[in-house]
Short mmCIF file of C-alpha atoms in Angstrom, two decimals:
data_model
loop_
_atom_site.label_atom_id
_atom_site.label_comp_id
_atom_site.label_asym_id
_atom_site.label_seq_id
_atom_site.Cartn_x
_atom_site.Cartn_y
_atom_site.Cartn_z
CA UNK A 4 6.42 53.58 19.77
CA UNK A 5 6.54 50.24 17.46
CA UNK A 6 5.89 47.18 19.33
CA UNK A 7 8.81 44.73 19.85
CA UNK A 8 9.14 42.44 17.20
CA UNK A 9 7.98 39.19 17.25
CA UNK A 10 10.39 36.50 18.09
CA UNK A 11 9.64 33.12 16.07
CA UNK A 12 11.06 30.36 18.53
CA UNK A 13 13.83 27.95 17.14
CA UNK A 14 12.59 25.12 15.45
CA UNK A 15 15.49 23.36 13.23
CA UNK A 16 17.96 23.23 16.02
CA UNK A 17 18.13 21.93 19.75
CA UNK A 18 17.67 18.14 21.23
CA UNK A 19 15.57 15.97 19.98
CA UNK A 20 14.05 13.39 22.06
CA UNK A 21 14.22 9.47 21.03
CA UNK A 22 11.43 8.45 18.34
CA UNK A 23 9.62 5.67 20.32
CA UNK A 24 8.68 2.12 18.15
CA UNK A 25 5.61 0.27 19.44
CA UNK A 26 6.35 -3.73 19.48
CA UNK A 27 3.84 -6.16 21.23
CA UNK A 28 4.65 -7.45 24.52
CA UNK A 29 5.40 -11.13 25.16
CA UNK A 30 3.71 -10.84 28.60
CA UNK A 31 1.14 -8.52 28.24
CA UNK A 32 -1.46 -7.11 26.06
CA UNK A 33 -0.45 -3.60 26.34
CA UNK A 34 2.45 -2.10 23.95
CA UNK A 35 5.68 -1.90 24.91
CA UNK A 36 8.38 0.52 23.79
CA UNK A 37 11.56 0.79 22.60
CA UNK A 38 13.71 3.48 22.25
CA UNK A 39 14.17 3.76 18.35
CA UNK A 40 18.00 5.18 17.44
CA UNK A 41 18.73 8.46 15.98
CA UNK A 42 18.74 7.03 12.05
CA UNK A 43 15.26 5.97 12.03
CA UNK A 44 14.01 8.85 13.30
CA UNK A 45 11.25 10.62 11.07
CA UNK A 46 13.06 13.81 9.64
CA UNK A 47 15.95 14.66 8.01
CA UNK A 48 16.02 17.86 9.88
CA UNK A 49 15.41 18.07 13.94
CA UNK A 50 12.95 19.24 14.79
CA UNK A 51 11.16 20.66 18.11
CA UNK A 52 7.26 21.01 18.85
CA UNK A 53 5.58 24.07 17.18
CA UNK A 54 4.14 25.82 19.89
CA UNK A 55 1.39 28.50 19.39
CA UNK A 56 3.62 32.08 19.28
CA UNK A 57 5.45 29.95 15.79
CA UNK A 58 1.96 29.03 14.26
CA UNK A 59 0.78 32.68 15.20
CA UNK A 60 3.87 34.32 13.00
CA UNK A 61 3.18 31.52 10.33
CA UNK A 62 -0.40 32.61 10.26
CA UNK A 63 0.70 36.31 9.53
CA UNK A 64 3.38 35.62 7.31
CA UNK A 65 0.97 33.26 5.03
CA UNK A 66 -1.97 35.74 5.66
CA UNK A 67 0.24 38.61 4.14
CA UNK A 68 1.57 36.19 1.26
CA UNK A 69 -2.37 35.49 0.13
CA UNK A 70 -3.08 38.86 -0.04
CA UNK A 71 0.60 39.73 -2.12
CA UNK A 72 0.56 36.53 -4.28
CA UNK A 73 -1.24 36.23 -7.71
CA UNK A 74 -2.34 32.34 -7.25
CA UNK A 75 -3.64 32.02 -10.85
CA UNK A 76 -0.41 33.08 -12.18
CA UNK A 77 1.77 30.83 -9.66
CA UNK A 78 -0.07 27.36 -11.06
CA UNK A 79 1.12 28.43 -13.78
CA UNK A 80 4.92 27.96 -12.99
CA UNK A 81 7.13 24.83 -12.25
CA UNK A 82 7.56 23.38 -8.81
CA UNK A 83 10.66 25.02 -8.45
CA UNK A 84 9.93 28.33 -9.91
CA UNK A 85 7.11 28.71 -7.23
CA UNK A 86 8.71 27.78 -4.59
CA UNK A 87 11.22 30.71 -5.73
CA UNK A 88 8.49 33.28 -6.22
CA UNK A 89 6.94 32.28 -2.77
CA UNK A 90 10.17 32.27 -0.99
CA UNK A 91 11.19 35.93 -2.37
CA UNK A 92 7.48 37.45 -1.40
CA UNK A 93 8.13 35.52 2.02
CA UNK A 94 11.19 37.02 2.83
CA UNK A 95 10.01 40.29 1.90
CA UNK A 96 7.23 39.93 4.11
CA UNK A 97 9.57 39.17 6.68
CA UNK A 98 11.85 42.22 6.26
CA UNK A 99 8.36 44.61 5.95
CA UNK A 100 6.95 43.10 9.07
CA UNK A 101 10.59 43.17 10.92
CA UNK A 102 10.22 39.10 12.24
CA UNK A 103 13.20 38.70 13.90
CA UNK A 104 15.30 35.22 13.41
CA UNK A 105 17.91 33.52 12.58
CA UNK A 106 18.82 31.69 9.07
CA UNK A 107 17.65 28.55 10.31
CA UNK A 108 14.76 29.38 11.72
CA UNK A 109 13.62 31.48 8.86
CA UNK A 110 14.59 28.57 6.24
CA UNK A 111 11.93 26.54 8.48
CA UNK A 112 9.28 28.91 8.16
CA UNK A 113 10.01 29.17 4.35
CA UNK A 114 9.82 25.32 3.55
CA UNK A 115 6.60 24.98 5.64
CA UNK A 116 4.89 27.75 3.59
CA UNK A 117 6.01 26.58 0.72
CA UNK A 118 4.72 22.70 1.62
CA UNK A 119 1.44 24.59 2.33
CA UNK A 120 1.38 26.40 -0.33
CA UNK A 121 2.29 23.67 -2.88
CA UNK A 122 2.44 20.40 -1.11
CA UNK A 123 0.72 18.63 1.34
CA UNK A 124 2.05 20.95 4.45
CA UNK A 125 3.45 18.55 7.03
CA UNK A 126 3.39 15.08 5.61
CA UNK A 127 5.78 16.84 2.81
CA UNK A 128 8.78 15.67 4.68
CA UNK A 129 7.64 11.89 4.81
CA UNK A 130 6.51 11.68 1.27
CA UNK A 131 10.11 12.58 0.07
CA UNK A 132 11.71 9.44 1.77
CA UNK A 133 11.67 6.74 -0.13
CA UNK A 134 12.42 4.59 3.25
CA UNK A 135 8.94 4.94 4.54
CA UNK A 136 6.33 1.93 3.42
CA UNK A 137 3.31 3.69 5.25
CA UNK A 138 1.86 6.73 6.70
CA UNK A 139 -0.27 6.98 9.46
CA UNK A 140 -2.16 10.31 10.76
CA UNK A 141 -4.04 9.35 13.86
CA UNK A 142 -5.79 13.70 14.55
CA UNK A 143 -3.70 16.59 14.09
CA UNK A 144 -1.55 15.24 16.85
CA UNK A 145 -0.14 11.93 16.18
CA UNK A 146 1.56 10.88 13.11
CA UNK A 147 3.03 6.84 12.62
CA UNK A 148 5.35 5.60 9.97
CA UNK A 149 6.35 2.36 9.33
CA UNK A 150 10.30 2.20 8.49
CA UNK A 151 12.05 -1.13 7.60
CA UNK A 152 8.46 -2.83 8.69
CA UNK A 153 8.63 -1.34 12.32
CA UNK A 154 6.26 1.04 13.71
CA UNK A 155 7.92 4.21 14.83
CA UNK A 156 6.15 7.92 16.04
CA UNK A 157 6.61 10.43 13.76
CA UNK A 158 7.79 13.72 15.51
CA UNK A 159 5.84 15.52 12.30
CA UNK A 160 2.13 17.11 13.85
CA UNK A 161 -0.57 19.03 11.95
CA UNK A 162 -1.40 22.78 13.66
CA UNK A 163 -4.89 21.01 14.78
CA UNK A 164 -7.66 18.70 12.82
CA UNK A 165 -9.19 21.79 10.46
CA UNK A 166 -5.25 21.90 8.49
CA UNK A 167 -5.40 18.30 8.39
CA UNK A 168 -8.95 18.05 6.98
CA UNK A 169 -7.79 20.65 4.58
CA UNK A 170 -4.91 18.78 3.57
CA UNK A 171 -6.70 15.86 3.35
CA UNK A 172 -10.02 17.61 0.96
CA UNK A 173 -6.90 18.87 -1.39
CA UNK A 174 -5.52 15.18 -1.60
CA UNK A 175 -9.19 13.64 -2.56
CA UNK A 176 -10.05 16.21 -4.94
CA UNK A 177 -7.32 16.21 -7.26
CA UNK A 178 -9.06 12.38 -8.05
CA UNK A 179 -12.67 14.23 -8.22
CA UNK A 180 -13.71 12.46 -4.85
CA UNK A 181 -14.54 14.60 -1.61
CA UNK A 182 -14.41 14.32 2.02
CA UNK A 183 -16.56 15.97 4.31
CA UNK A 184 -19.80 15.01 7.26
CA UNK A 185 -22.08 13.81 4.44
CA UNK A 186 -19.18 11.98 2.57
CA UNK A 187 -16.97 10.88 5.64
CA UNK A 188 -14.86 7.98 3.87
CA UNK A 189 -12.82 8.32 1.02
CA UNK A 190 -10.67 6.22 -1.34
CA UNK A 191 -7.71 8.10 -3.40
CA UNK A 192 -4.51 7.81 -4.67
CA UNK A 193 -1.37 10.81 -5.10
CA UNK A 194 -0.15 12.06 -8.26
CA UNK A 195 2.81 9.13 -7.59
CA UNK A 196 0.75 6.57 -7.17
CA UNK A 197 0.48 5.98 -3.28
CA UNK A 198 -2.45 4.69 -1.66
CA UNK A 199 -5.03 7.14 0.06
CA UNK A 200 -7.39 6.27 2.79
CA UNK A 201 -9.43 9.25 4.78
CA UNK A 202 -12.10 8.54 7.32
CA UNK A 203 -13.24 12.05 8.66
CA UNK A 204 -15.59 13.20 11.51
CA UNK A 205 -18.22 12.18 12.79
CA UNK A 206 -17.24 8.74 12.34
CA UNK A 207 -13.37 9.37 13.45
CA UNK A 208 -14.21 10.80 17.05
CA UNK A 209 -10.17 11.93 17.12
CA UNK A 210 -9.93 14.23 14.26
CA UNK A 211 -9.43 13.00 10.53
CA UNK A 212 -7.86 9.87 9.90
CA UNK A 213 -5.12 9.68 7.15
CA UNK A 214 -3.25 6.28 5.86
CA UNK A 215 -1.21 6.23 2.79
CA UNK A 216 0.57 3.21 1.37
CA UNK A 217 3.95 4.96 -0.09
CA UNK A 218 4.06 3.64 -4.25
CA UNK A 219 7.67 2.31 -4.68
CA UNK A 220 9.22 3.74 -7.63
CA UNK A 221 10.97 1.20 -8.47
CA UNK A 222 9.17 -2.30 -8.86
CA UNK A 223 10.24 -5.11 -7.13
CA UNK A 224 11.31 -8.06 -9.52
CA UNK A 225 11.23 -11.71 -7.63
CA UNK A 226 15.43 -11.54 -7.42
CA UNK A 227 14.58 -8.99 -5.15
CA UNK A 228 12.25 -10.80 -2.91
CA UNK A 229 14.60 -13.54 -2.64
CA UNK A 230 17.80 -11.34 -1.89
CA UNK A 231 15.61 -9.80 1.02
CA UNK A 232 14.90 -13.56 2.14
CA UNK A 233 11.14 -13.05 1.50
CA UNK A 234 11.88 -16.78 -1.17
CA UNK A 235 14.34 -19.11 -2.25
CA UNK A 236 15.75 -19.14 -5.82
CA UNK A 237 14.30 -22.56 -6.05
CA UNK A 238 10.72 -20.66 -5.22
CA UNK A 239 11.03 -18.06 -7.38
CA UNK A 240 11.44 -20.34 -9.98
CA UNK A 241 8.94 -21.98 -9.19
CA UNK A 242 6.31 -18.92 -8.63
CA UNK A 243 8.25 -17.62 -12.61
CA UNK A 244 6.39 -20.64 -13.63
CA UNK A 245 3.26 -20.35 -12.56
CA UNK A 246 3.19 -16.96 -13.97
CA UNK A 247 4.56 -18.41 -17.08
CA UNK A 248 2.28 -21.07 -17.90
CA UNK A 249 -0.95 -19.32 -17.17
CA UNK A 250 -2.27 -20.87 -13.86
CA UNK A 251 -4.98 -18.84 -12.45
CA UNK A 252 -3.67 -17.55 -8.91
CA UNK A 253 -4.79 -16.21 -6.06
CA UNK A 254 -2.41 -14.47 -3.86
CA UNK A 255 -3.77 -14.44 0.20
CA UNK A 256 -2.36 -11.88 2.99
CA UNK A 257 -3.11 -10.08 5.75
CA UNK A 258 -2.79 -5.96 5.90
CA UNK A 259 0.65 -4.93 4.84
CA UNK A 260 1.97 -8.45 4.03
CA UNK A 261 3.24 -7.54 0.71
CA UNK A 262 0.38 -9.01 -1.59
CA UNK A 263 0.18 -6.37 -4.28
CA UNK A 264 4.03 -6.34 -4.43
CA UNK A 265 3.96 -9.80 -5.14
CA UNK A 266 1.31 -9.60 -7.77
CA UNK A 267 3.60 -6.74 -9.44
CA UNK A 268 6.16 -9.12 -9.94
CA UNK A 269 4.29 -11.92 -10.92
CA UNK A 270 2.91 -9.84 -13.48
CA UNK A 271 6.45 -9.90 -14.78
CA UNK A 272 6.32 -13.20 -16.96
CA UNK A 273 3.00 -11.83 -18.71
CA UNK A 274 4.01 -12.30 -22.36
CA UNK A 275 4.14 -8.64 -24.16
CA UNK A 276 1.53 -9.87 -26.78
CA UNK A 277 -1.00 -10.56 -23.98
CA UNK A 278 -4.07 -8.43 -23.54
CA UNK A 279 -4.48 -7.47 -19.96
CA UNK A 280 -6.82 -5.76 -18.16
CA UNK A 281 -6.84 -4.45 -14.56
CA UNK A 282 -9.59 -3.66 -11.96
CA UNK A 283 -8.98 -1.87 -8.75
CA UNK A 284 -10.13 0.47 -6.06
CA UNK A 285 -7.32 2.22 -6.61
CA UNK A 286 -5.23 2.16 -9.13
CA UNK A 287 -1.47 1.13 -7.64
CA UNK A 288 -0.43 -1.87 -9.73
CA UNK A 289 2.66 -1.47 -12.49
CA UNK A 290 1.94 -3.28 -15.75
CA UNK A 291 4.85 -3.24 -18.19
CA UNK A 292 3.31 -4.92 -21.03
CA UNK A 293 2.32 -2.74 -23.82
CA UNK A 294 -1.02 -3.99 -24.06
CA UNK A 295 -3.26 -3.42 -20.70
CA UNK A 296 -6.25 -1.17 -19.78
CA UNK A 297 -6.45 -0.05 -16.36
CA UNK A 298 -9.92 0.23 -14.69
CA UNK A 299 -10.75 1.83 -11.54
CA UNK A 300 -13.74 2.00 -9.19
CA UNK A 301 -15.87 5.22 -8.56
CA UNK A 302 -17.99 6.02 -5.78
CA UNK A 303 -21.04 7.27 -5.61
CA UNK A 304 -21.79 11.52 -6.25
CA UNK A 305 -23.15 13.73 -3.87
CA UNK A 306 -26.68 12.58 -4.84
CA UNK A 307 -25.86 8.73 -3.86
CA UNK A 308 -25.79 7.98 -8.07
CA UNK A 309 -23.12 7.03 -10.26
CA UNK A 310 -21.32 4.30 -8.72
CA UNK A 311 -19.31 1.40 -10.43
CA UNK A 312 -18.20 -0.85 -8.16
CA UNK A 313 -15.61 -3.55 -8.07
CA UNK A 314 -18.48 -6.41 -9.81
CA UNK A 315 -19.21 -3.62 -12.83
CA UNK A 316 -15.70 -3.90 -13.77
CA UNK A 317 -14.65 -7.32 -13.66
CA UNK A 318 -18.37 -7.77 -15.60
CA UNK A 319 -17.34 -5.34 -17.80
CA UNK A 320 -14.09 -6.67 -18.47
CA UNK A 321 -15.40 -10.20 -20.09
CA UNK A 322 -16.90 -7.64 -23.26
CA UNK A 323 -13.30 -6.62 -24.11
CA UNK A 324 -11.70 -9.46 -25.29
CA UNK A 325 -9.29 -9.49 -22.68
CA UNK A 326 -6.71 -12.84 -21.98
CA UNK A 327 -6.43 -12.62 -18.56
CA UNK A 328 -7.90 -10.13 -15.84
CA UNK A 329 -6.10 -8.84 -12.65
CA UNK A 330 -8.20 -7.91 -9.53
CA UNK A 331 -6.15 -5.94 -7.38
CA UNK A 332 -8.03 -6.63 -4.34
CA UNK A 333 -11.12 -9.31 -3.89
CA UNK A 334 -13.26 -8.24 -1.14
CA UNK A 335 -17.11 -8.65 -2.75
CA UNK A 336 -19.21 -10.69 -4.74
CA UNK A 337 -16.95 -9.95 -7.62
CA UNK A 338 -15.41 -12.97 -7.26
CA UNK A 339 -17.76 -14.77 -8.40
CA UNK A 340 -17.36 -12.92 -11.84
CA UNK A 341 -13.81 -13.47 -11.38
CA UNK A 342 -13.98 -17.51 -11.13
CA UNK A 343 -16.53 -17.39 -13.95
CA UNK A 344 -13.36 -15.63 -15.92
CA UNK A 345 -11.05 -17.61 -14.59
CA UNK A 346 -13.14 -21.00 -15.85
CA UNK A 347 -14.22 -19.67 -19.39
CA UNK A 348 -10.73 -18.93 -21.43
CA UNK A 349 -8.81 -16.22 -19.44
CA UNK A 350 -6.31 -18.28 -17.96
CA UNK A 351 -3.53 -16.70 -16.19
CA UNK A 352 -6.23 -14.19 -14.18
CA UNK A 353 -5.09 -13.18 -10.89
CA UNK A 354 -6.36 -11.35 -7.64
CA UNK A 355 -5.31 -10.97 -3.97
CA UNK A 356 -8.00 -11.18 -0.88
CA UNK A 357 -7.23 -10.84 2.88
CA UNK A 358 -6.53 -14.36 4.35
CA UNK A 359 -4.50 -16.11 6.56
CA UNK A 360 -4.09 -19.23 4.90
CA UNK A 361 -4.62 -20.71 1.89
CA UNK A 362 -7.61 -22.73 3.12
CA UNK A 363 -9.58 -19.70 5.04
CA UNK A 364 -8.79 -18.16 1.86
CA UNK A 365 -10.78 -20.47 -0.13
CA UNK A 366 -13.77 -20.20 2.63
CA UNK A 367 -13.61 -16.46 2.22
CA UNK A 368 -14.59 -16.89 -1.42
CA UNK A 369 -16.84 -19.02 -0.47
CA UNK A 370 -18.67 -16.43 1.72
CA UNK A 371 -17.83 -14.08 -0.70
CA UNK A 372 -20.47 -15.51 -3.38
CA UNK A 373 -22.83 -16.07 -0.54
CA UNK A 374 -22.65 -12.23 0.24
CA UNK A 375 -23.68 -11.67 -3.39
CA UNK A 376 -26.70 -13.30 -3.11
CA UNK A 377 -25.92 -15.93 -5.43
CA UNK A 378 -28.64 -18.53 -4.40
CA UNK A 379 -26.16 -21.49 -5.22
CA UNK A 380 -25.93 -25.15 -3.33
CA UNK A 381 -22.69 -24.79 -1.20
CA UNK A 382 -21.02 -27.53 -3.12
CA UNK A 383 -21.62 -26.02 -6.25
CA UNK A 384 -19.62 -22.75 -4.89
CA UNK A 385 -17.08 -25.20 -4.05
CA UNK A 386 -17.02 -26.89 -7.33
CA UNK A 387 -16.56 -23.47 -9.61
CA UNK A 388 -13.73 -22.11 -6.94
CA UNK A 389 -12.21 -25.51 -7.25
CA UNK A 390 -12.06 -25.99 -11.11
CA UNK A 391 -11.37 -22.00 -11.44
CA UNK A 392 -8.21 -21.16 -8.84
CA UNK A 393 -4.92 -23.63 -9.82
CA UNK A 394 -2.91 -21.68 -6.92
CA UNK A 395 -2.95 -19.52 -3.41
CA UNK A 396 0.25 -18.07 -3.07
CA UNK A 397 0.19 -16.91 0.74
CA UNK A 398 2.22 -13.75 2.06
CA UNK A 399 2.95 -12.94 5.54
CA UNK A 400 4.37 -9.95 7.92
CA UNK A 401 6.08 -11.81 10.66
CA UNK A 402 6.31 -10.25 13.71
CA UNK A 403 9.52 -8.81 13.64
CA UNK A 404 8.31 -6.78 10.70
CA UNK A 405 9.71 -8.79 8.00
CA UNK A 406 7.60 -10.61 4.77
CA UNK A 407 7.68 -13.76 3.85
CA UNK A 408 5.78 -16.30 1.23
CA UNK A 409 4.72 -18.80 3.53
CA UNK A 410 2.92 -21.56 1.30
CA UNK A 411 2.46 -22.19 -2.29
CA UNK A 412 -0.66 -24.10 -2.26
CA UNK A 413 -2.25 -25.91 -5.13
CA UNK A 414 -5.75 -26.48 -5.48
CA UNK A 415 -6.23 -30.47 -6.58
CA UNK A 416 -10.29 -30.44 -6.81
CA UNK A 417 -13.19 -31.90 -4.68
CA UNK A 418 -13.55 -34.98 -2.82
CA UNK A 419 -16.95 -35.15 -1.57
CA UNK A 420 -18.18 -31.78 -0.49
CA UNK A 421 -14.71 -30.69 0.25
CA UNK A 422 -12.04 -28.56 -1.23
CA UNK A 423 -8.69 -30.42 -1.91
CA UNK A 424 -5.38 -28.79 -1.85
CA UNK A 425 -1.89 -29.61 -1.16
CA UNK A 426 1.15 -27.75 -0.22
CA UNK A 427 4.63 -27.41 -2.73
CA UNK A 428 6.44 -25.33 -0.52
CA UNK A 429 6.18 -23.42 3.21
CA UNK A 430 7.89 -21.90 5.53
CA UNK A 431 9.18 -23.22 8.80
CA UNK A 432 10.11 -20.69 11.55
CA UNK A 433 13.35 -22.28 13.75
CA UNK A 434 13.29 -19.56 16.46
CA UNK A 435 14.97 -15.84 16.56
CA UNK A 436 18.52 -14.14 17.36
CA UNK A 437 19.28 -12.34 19.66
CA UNK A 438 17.93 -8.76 18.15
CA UNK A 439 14.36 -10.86 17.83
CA UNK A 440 14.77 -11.35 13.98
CA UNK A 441 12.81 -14.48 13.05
CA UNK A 442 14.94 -17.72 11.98
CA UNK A 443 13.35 -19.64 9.51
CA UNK A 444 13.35 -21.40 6.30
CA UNK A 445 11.49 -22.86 3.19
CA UNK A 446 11.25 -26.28 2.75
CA UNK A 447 9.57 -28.80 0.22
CA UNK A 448 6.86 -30.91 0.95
CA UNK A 449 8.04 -33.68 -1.25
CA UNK A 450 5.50 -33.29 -4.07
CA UNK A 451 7.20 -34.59 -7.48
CA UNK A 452 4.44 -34.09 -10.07
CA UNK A 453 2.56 -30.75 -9.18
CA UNK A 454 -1.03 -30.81 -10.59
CA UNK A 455 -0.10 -27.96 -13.27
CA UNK A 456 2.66 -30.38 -14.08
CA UNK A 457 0.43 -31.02 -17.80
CA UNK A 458 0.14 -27.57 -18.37
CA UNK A 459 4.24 -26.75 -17.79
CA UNK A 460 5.26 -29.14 -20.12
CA UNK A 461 2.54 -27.28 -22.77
CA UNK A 462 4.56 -24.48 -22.25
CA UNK A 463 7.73 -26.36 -22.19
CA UNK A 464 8.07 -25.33 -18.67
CA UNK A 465 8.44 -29.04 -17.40
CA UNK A 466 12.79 -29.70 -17.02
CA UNK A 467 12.72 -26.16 -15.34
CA UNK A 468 9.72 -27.11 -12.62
CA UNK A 469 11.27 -30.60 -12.50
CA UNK A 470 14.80 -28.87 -11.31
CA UNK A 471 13.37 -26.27 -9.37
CA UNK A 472 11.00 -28.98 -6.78
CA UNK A 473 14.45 -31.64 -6.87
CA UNK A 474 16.49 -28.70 -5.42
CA UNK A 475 13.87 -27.53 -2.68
CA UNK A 476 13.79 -31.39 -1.63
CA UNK A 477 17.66 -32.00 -1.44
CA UNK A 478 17.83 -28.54 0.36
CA UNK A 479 15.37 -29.27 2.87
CA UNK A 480 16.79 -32.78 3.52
#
């Protein structure tokens, strides 16, 4: 007598329980949550906790598949046409082995194979929304996403750490980098462009750790920033003309504050006949101009050999001619190669560092250089960051998950041993509304002539800056 057949339990239909968002608490230090409603939830299709008698028939059903499919021939085929093949040997599979379900449940089974198969199993799902700025994989058992900058818990879970590690090994290699105990940390990027970061065990006691910063296929333009209330017109005018006219700028932020999309779109009013050349960890920045090399970092091999680092680049870059160099991210003693580009012809050079203002971004470079071992007199670091950076744009994510520039913040010189700057524009925060959304506003300091003023009107840029600071006073009055 056959055994009963196996009974895979429902997974696309049923209740779904309330995502929950994490916010701070005004009165304590612990979390506090808040019921997140039904649109914000994670997936497009409900769906209920695997529990082990589903990932037992998965297991069988993929087991059988492996042992049916020709895998050599199947990389050979389209996205789609695989997913075809692998969802006719699946269903036949199903039919041999006599699984008993319904439509739904079996169309669940099918698209998690397939994501296996093809994809990247269970974050499959969140990659496809185009809503999501970041994932977060805390183990096999916890998965965060940050919608419309709000934390929420992603019902999405991994069957336990080995699938995620596995998922995570298939992400790094396809950019020749590995994961592992001897190689625990890991840089990478997807096919699309989004961020990777991997810390595995030892050093992540709760399983693998998996971030990725979602690439935006569209690139934001500075209209957009302003329609989202991130600037004024009056400021993106203002932050077109810095591009414009070739100040060197340095664009300060915390984590998730929006710096590299503000460096996209200042990379916007790059003329087309400009030579420009790119350094980052990983590559994520959208150059439209015709003429731009992209460089990327490489860590070390298995043998602890072959690593260019962030300093080898921008180095690099000075021996190919370029007219003006982009850092995507300061964090090293490369910035000291970086202000020596900055001061010696290749104006317009730009970078972003992790600050929260303008002038502890200044002392960050500052400690930066010291880091390198750069056996310089502490005013002479001041002097070559002073004469090198004309402006620190500064980004912020407010707490009620919105971005905003914050200050545009020239940098006038020395007096003394100290670092002079001055403010053209900030933002003032009035209060919130009643759903906790920060009230706020830009304002003008005042400042008629900016120090760049000589180098607008060389590009004819002067009427336009003149209109743009007039209208940011009068509005502010």
């Amino acid at each position: 007598m056959s055994p009963p057949p196996a009974r895979v339990p429902a997974v696309g239909n049923g209740p779904t329980a309330p995502a929950v968002l994490i916010e701070p608490s005004h009165d304590s230090t612990q979390p506090r949550q808040q019921v997140v409603p039904p649109s914000m939830q994670t997936p497009s299709r409900r769906r209920v906790a695997r529990t082990e008698e589903y990932y037992d028939t998965k297991s069988q059903v993929f087991s059988a598949l492996i042992d049916t499919i020709d895998l050599s021939q199947l990389s050979k085929l389209g996205n789609e046409a695989a997913r075809e093949e692998i969802r006719d040997i699946v269903n036949d599979i199903i039919t041999i082995k006599n699984f008993a379900m319904s439509i739904s449940e079996q169309e669940e089974l099918l698209e998690d194979i397939c994501n296996d198969v093809l994809g990247y199993g269970p974050l499959e799902p969140l990659l496809a929304r185009d809503d999501i700025a970041d994932i977060m994989v805390n183990g096999a058992g916890q998965t965060f996403i940050e919608v419309g900058g709000k934390t929420v818990e992603s019902e999405i879970r991994f069957r336990d750490n080995s699938q995620l590690l596995s998922i995570c090994q298939r992400i790094v290699s396809q950019v020749g980098r590995r994961v592992d105990e001897s190689s625990p940390i890991c840089d990478a990027r997807l096919p699309d462009g989004s961020r990777v970061n991997v810390i595995a065990p030892p050093l992540a006691i709760d399983g693998p750790a998996l971030t990725i910063r979602k690439f935006k296929k569209d690139k934001l333009t500075l209209d957009q920033l302003v329609r989202f209330g991130a600037i004024t017109p009056e400021g993106a005018t203002l932050l077109q003309i810095i591009g414009r006219v070739r100040c060197n700028v340095v664009i300060s932020g915390g984590t998730g504050s929006g710096k590299t999309t503000l460096l996209n779109c200042l990379t916007n009013y790059i003329d087309r006949d400009e030579r420009v050349i790119t350094c980052e960890d990983t590559a994520e920045l959208q150059l439209q101009q015709p003429h731009v090399v992209r460089l990327e970092t490489r860590p070390p091999n298995i043998e602890g050999e072959g690593e260019i680092t962030m300093r080898d680049l921008v180095k690099n870059c000075l021996r190919m001619r370029p007219e003006r160099i982009i850092v995507g991210e300061v964090r090293g003693p490369e910035v000291f190669d970086l202000l020596q580009a900055m001061n010696t012809g290749h104006d317009g050079s730009m970078g972003t560092i992790h600050a929260n203002t303008p002038r502890e971004c200044l002392s960050r470079m500052e400690s930066m250089i010291a880091m390198g071992g750069f056996s310089l007199p502490a005013k002479t670091v001041r002097e070559i960051i002073s004469s090198s950076v004309d402006v620190v744009i500064q980004a912020a994510r407010l707490r009620d998950g919105s971005r905003r520039i914050t200050q545009v913040t020239e940098v006038i010189g020395m007096e003394g041993d100290v670092i002079i700057t001055q403010d053209l524009m900030r933002y003032e925060i009035e209060g919130e509304d009643a759903n906790g959304r920060i009230i706020g506003r830009h304002v003008s300091t005042g400042i008629g002539k900016p120090h760049f003023w000589d180098r607008a009107r060389y590009y004819n840029e002067e009427r336009r800056l003149a209109a743009a600071l007039d209208e940011m006073e009068q509005k502010a009055q």
